[in-house]
CSV table of C-alpha atoms in Angstrom, one decimal:
chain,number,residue,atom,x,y,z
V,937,UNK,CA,32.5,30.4,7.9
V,938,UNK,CA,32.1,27.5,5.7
V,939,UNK,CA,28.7,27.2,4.2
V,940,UNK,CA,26.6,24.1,5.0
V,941,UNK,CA,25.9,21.8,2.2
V,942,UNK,CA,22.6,22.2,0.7
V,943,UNK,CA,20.4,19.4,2.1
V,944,UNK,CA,18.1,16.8,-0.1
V,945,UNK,CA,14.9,16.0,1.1
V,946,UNK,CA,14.9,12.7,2.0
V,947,UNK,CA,13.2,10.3,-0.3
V,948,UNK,CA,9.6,8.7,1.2
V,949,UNK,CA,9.8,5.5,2.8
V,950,UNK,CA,8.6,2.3,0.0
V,951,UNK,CA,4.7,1.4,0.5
V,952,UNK,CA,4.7,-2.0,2.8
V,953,UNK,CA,3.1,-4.4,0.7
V,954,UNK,CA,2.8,-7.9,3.3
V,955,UNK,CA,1.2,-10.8,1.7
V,956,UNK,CA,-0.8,-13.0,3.9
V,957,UNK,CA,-0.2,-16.3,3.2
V,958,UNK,CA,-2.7,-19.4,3.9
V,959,UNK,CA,-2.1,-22.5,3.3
V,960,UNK,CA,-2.5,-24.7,0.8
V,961,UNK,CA,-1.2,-21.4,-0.7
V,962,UNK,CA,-2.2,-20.5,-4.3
V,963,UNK,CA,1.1,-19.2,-5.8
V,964,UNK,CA,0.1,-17.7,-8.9
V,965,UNK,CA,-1.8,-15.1,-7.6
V,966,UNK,CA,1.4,-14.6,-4.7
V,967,UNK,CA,3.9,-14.9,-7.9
V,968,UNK,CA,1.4,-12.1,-9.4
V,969,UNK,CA,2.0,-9.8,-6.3
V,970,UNK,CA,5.5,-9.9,-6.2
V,971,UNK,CA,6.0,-9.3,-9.6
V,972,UNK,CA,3.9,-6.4,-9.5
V,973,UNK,CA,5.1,-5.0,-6.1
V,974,UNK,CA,8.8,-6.8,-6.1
V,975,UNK,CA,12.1,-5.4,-7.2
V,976,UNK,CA,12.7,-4.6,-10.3
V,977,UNK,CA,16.5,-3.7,-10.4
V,978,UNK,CA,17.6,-0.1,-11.4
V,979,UNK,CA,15.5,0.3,-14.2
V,980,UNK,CA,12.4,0.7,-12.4
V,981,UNK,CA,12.4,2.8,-9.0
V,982,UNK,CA,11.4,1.2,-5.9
V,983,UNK,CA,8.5,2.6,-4.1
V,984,UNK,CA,7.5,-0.7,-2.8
V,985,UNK,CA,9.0,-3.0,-0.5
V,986,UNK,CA,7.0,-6.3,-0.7
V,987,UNK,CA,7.0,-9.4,2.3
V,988,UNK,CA,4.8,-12.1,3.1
V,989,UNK,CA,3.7,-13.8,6.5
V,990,UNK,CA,1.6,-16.2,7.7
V,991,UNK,CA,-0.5,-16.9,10.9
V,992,UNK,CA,2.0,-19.7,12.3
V,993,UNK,CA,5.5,-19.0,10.9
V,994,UNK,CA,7.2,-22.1,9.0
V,995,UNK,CA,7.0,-24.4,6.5
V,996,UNK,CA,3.4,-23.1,4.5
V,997,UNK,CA,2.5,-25.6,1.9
V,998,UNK,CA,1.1,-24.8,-1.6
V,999,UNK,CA,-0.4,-26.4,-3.9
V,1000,UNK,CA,2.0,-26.8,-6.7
V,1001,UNK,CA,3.6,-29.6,-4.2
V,1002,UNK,CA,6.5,-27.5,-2.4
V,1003,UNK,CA,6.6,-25.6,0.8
V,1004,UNK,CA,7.4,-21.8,1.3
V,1005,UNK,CA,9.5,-20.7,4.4
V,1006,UNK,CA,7.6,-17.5,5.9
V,1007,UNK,CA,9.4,-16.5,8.8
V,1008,UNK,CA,6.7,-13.3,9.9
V,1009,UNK,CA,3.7,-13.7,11.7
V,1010,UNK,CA,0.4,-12.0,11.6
V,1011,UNK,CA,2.6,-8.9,13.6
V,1012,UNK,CA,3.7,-8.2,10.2
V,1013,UNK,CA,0.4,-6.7,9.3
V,1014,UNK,CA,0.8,-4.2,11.8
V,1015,UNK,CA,3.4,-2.0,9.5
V,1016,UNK,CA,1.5,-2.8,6.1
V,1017,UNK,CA,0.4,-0.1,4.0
V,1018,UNK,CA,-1.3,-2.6,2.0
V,1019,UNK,CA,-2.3,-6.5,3.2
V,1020,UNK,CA,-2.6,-8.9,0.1
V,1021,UNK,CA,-4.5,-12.0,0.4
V,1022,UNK,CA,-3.3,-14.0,-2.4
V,1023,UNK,CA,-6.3,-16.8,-2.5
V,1024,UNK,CA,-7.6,-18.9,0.0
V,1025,UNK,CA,-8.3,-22.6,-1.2
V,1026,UNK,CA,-9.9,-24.0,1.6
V,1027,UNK,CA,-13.0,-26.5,1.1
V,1028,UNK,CA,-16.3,-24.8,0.9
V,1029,UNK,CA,-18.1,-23.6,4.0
V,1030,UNK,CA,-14.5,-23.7,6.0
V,1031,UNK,CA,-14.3,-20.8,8.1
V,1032,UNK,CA,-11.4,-18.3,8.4
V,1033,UNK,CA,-9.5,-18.3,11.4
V,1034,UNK,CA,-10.0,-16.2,13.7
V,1035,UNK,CA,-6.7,-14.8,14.4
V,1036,UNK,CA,-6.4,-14.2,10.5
V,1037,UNK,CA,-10.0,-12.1,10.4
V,1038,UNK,CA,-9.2,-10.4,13.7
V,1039,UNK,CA,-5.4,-9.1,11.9
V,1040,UNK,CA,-6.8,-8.1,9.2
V,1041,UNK,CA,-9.9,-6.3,10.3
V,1042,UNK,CA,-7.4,-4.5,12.5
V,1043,UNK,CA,-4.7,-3.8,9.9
V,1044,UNK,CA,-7.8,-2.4,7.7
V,1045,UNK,CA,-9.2,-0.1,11.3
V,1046,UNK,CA,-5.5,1.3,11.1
V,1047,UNK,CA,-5.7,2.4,7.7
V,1048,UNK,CA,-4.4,0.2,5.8
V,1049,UNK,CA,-5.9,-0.8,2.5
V,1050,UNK,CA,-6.9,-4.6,2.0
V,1051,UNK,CA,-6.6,-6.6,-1.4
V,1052,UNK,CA,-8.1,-9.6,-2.1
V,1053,UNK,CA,-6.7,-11.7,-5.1
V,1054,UNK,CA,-9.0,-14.3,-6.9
V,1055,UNK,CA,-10.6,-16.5,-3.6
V,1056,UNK,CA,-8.6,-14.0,-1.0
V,1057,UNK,CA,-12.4,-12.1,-1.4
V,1058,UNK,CA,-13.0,-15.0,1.2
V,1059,UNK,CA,-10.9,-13.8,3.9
V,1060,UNK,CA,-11.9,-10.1,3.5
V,1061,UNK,CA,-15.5,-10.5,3.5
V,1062,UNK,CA,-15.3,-12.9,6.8
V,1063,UNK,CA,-13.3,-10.1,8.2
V,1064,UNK,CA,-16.6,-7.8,7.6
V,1065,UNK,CA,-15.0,-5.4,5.1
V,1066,UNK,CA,-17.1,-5.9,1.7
V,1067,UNK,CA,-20.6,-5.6,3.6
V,1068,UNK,CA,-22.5,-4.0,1.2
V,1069,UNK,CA,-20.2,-3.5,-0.8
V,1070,UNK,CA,-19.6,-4.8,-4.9
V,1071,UNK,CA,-16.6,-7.4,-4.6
V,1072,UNK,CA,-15.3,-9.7,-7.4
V,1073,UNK,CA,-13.6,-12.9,-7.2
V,1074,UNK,CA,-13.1,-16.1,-9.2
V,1075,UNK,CA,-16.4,-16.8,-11.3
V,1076,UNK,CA,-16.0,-20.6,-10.3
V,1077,UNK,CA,-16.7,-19.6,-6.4
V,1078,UNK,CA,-18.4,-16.3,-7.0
V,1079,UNK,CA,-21.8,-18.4,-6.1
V,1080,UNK,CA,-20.3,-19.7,-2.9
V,1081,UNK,CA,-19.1,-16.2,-1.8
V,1082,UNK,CA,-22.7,-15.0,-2.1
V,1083,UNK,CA,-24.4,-17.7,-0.3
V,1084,UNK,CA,-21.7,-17.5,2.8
V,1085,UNK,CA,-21.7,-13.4,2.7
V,1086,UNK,CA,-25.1,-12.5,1.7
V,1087,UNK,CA,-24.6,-9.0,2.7
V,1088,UNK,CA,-21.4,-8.8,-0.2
V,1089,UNK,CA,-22.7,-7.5,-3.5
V,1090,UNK,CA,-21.0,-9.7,-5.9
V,1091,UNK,CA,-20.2,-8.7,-9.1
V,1092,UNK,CA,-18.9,-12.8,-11.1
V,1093,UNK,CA,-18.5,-10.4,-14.5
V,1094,UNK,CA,-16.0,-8.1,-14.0
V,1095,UNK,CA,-11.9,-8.0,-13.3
V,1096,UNK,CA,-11.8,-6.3,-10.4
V,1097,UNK,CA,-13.2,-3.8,-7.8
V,1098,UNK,CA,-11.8,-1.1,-6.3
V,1099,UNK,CA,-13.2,0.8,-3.6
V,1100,UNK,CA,-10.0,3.1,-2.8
V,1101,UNK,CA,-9.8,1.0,1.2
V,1102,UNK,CA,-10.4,-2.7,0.2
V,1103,UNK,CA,-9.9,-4.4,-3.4
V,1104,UNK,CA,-11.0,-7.4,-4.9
V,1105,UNK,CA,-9.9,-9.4,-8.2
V,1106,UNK,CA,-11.2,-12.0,-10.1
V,1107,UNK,CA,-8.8,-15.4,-10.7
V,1108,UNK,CA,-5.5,-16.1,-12.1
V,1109,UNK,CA,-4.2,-13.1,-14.6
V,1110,UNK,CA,-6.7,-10.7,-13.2
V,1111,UNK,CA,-5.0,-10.4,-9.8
V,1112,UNK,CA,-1.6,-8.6,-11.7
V,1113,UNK,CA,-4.2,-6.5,-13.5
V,1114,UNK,CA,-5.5,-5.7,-10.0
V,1115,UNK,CA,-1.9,-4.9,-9.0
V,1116,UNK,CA,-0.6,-2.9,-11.8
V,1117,UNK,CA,-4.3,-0.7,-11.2
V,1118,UNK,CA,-3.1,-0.3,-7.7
V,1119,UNK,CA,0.5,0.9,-9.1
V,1120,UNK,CA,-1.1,3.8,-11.2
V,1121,UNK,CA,-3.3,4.8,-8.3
V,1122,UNK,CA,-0.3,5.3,-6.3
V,1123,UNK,CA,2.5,6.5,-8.7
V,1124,UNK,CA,0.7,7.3,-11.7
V,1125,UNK,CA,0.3,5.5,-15.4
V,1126,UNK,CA,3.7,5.7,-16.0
V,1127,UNK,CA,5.2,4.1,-13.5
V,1128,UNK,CA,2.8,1.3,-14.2
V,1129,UNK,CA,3.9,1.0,-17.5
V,1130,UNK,CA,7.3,0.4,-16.9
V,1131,UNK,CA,6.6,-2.1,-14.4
V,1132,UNK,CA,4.1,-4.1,-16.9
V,1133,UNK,CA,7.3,-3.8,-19.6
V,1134,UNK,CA,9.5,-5.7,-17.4
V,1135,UNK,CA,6.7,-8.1,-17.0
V,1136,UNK,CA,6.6,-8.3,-20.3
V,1137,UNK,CA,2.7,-7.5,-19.9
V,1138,UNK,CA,-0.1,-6.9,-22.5
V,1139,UNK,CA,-1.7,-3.4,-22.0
V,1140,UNK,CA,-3.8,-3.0,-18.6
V,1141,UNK,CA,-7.2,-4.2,-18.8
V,1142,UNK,CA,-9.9,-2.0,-17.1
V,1143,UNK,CA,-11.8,-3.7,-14.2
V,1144,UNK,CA,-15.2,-3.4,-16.0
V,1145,UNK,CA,-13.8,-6.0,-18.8
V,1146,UNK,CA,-15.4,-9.5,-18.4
V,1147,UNK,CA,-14.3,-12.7,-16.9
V,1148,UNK,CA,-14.0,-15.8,-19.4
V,1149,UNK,CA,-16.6,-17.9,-17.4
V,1150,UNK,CA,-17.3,-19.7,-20.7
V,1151,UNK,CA,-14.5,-21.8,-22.8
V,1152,UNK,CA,-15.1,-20.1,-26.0
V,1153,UNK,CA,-15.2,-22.5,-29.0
V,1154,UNK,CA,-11.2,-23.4,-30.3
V,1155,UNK,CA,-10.8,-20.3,-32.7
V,1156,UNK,CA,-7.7,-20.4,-35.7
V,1157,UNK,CA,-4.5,-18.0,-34.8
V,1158,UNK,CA,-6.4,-15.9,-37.4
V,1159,UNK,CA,-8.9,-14.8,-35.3
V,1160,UNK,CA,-6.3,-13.1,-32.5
V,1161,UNK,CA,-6.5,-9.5,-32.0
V,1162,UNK,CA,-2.7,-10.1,-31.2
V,1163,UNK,CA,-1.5,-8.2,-34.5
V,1164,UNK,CA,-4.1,-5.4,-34.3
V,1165,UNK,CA,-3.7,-4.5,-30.9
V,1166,UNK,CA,0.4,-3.6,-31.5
V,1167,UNK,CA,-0.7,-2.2,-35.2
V,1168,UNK,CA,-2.8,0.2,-33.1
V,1169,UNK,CA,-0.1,1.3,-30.3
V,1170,UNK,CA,2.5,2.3,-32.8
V,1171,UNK,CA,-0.4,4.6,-34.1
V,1172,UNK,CA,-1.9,5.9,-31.1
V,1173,UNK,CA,-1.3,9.7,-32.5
V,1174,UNK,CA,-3.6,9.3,-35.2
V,1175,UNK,CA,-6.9,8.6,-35.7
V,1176,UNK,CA,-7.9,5.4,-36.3
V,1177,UNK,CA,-12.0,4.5,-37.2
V,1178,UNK,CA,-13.4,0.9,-36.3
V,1179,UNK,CA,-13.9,0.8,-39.8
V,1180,UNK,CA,-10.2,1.1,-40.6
V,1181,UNK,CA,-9.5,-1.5,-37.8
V,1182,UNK,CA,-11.4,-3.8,-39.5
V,1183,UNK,CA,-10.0,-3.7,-43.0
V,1184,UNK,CA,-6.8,-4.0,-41.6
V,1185,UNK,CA,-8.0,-7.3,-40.0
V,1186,UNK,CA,-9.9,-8.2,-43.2
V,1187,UNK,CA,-12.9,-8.6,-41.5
V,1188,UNK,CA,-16.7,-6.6,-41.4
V,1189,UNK,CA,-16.6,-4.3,-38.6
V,1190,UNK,CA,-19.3,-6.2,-37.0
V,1191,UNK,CA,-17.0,-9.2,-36.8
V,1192,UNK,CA,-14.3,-7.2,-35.6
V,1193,UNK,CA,-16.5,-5.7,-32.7
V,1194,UNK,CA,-17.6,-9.3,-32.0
V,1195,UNK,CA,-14.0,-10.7,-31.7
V,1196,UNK,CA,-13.2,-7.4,-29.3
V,1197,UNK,CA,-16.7,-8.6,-27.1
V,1198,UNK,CA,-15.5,-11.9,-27.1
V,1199,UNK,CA,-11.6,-11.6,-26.3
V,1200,UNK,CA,-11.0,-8.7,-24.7
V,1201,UNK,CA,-15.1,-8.2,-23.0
V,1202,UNK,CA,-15.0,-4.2,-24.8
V,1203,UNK,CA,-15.5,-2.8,-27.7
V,1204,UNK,CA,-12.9,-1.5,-30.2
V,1205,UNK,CA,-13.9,2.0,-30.1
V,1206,UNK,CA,-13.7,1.8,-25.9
V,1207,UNK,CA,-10.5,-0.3,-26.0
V,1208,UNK,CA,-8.7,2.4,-28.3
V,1209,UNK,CA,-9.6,5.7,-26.0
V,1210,UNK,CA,-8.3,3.5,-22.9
V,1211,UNK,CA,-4.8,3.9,-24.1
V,1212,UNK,CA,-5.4,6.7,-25.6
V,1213,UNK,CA,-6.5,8.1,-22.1
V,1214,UNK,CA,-3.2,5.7,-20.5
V,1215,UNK,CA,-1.4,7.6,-22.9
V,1216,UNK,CA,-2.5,11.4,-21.8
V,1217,UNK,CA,-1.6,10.2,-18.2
V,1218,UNK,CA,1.8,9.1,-18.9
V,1219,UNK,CA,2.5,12.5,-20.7
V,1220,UNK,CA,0.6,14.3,-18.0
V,1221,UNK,CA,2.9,12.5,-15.4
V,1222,UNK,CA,6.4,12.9,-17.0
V,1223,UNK,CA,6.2,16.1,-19.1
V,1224,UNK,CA,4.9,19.8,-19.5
V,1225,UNK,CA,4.1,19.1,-22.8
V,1226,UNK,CA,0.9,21.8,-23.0
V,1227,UNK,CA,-2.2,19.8,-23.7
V,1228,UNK,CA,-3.0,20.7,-27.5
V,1229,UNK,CA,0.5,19.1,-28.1
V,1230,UNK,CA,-0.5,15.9,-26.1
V,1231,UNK,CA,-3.7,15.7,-27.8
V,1232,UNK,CA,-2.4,15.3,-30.5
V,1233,UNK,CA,0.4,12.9,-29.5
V,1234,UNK,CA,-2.5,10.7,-28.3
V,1235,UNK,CA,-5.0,10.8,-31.4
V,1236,UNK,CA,-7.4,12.9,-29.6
V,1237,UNK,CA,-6.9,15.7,-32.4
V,1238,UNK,CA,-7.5,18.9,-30.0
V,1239,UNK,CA,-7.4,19.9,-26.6
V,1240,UNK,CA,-11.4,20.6,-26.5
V,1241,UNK,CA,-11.3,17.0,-27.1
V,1242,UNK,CA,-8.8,16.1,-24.8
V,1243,UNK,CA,-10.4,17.8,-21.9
V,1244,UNK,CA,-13.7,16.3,-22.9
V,1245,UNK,CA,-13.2,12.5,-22.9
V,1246,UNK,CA,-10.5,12.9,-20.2
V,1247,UNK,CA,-13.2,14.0,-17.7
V,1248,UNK,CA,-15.4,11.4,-18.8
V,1249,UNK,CA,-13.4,8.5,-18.1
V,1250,UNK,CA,-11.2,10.2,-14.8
V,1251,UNK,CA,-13.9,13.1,-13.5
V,1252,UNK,CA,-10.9,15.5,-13.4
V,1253,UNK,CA,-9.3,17.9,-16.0
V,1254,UNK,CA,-5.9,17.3,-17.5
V,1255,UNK,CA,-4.2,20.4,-15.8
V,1256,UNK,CA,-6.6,19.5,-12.2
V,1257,UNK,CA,-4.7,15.8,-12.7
V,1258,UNK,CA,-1.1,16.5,-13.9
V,1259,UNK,CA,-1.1,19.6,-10.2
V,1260,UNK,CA,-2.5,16.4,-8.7
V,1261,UNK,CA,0.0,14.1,-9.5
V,1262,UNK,CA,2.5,16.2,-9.1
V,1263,UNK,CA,1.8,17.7,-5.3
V,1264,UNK,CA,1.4,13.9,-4.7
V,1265,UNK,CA,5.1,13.0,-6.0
V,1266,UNK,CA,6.9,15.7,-4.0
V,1267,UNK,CA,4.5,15.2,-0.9
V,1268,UNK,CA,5.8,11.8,-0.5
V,1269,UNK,CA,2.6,9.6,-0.9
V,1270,UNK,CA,4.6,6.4,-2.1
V,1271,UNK,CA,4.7,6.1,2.0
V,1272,UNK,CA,0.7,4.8,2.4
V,1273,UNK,CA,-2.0,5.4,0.5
């Protein structure tokens, strides 16, 4: 008898990721999506497939003076894991169709979660889903989104929100730090990090940093944290004080902190345990290192410590997080989420 050949499991279906597209569509935050949730090539694996759709299929203008061809309906959202709204740059007090609303507030009934890019907070909150609920969106119309949707606890500070179902970003750069968040929800820190190196993207910002709501004063190339912040990542194993941070920038370590406050909306100490914590996931996620040896691969000097400020910033424990992840990878959770 000739013996069967073994069979694979088959891999899990990509997350549907449908953008909703209104016109006069925005298309950084769109171009911010599907770089995020696009194709990569082979270096990056594909757990997403990413498609947009409109509510009357055609020609959708934007406004960077060209049209986009979207040839899927508001159907579309029917099979999304996620629906993105990628702005929505109507004139104040217009209302969202009903149509669009009615789709989404389905699409969100079904299980799917909702994202709202920069003004895209507009569309979710007319479809009901941030009632009493913090949302964020562009500081600009964070006012307007308050006075239309009194019931929406808006937050014009921070990045983003994430409330696990529905999602809201602030404008322009914060809707790919929106997306790459969403990325290590659903695959993990690593997988993040590979996509934000084919962006060529700066480290992730937490959604608790500030918006830039005030043009800061023009400042000499000096004063850029630029050549600290790589200094720092080719040292994440070692301790590093603010102190030492700031003689390396020949400044006082107040003005250091200040310049951290002002450009990045953190403070040195907070921004260097962020990727040290990025760091312990990405480890976590792609090796059985034990976690002394990752402690100290990170800078956190001992496991003790390790444990400590990883349960502070993730409630979880390193070994709770790393069985987590990894029942999640072979349960084939790239599928929804």
């Amino acid at each position: 008898m000739t013996p069967r050949p073994h069979q694979l499991p088959a891999p899990p279906a990509p997350h549907r990721v449908v953008a909703l597209l209104l016109p006069p569509q925005d298309t950084f935050p769109l171009a911010c999506a599907s770089e995020v949730f696009g194709d990569h090539g082979p270096v990056v694996p594909a757990h997403y497939a990413f498609g947009v759709c409109t509510e009357h299929p055609g020609p959708v203008r934007t406004r960077a003076g060209y049209d986009l061809l979207v040839t899927a309906g508001l159907d579309a959202l029917e099979e999304a894991d996620t629906v993105l709204v990628p702005g929505w740059q109507q004139p104040a007090g217009t209302e969202v169709p009903s149509a669009v609303v009615d789709a989404v507030a389905r699409a969100h009934r079904r299980g799917a979660r909702v994202v709202g890019l920069c003004s895209g907070a507009f569309v979710l909150a007319a479809a009901g889903l941030l009632d009493g609920r913090r949302a964020a969106t562009h500081w600009a119309r964070a006012a307007e989104l308050a006075a239309r949707f009194p019931r929406v606890r808006v937050d014009p500070g921070v990045l983003y929100v994430d409330h696990g179902d529905v999602a809201t970003s602030a404008g322009a750069a914060a809707g790919a730090d929106l997306c790459l968040h969403l990325v290590r929800e659903d695959h993990g820190a690593a997988h993040a990090l590979r996509i934000a190196r084919q962006m060529v993207m700066p480290p992730h910002r937490e959604g608790c940093q500030l918006q830039y709501a005030e043009l800061p004063a023009p400042a000499p190339a000096a004063d850029s944290l630029a050549p600290l912040l790589e200094w720092l990542h080719g040292r994440l194993d070692r301790p590093v004080s603010v102190a030492e941070m700031a003689v390396r920038s020949q400044v006082s370590a107040r003005t250091l902190t200040r310049r951290f406050t002002e450009q990045l909306g953190i403070s040195p100490g907070r921004w260097l345990l962020d990727r040290r914590i990025a760091a312990t996931r990405a480890l976590l996620e792609e090796t059985d290192l034990p976690v002394e040896t990752i402690a100290h691969r990170v800078g956190l000097s001992s496991a003790v410590n390790l444990r400590r400020r990883f349960h502070e910033a993730l409630r979880t424990t390193p070994a709770a997080y790393r069985r987590a992840f990894r029942a999640q990878r072979t349960g084939g959770a790239g599928s929804g989420s």
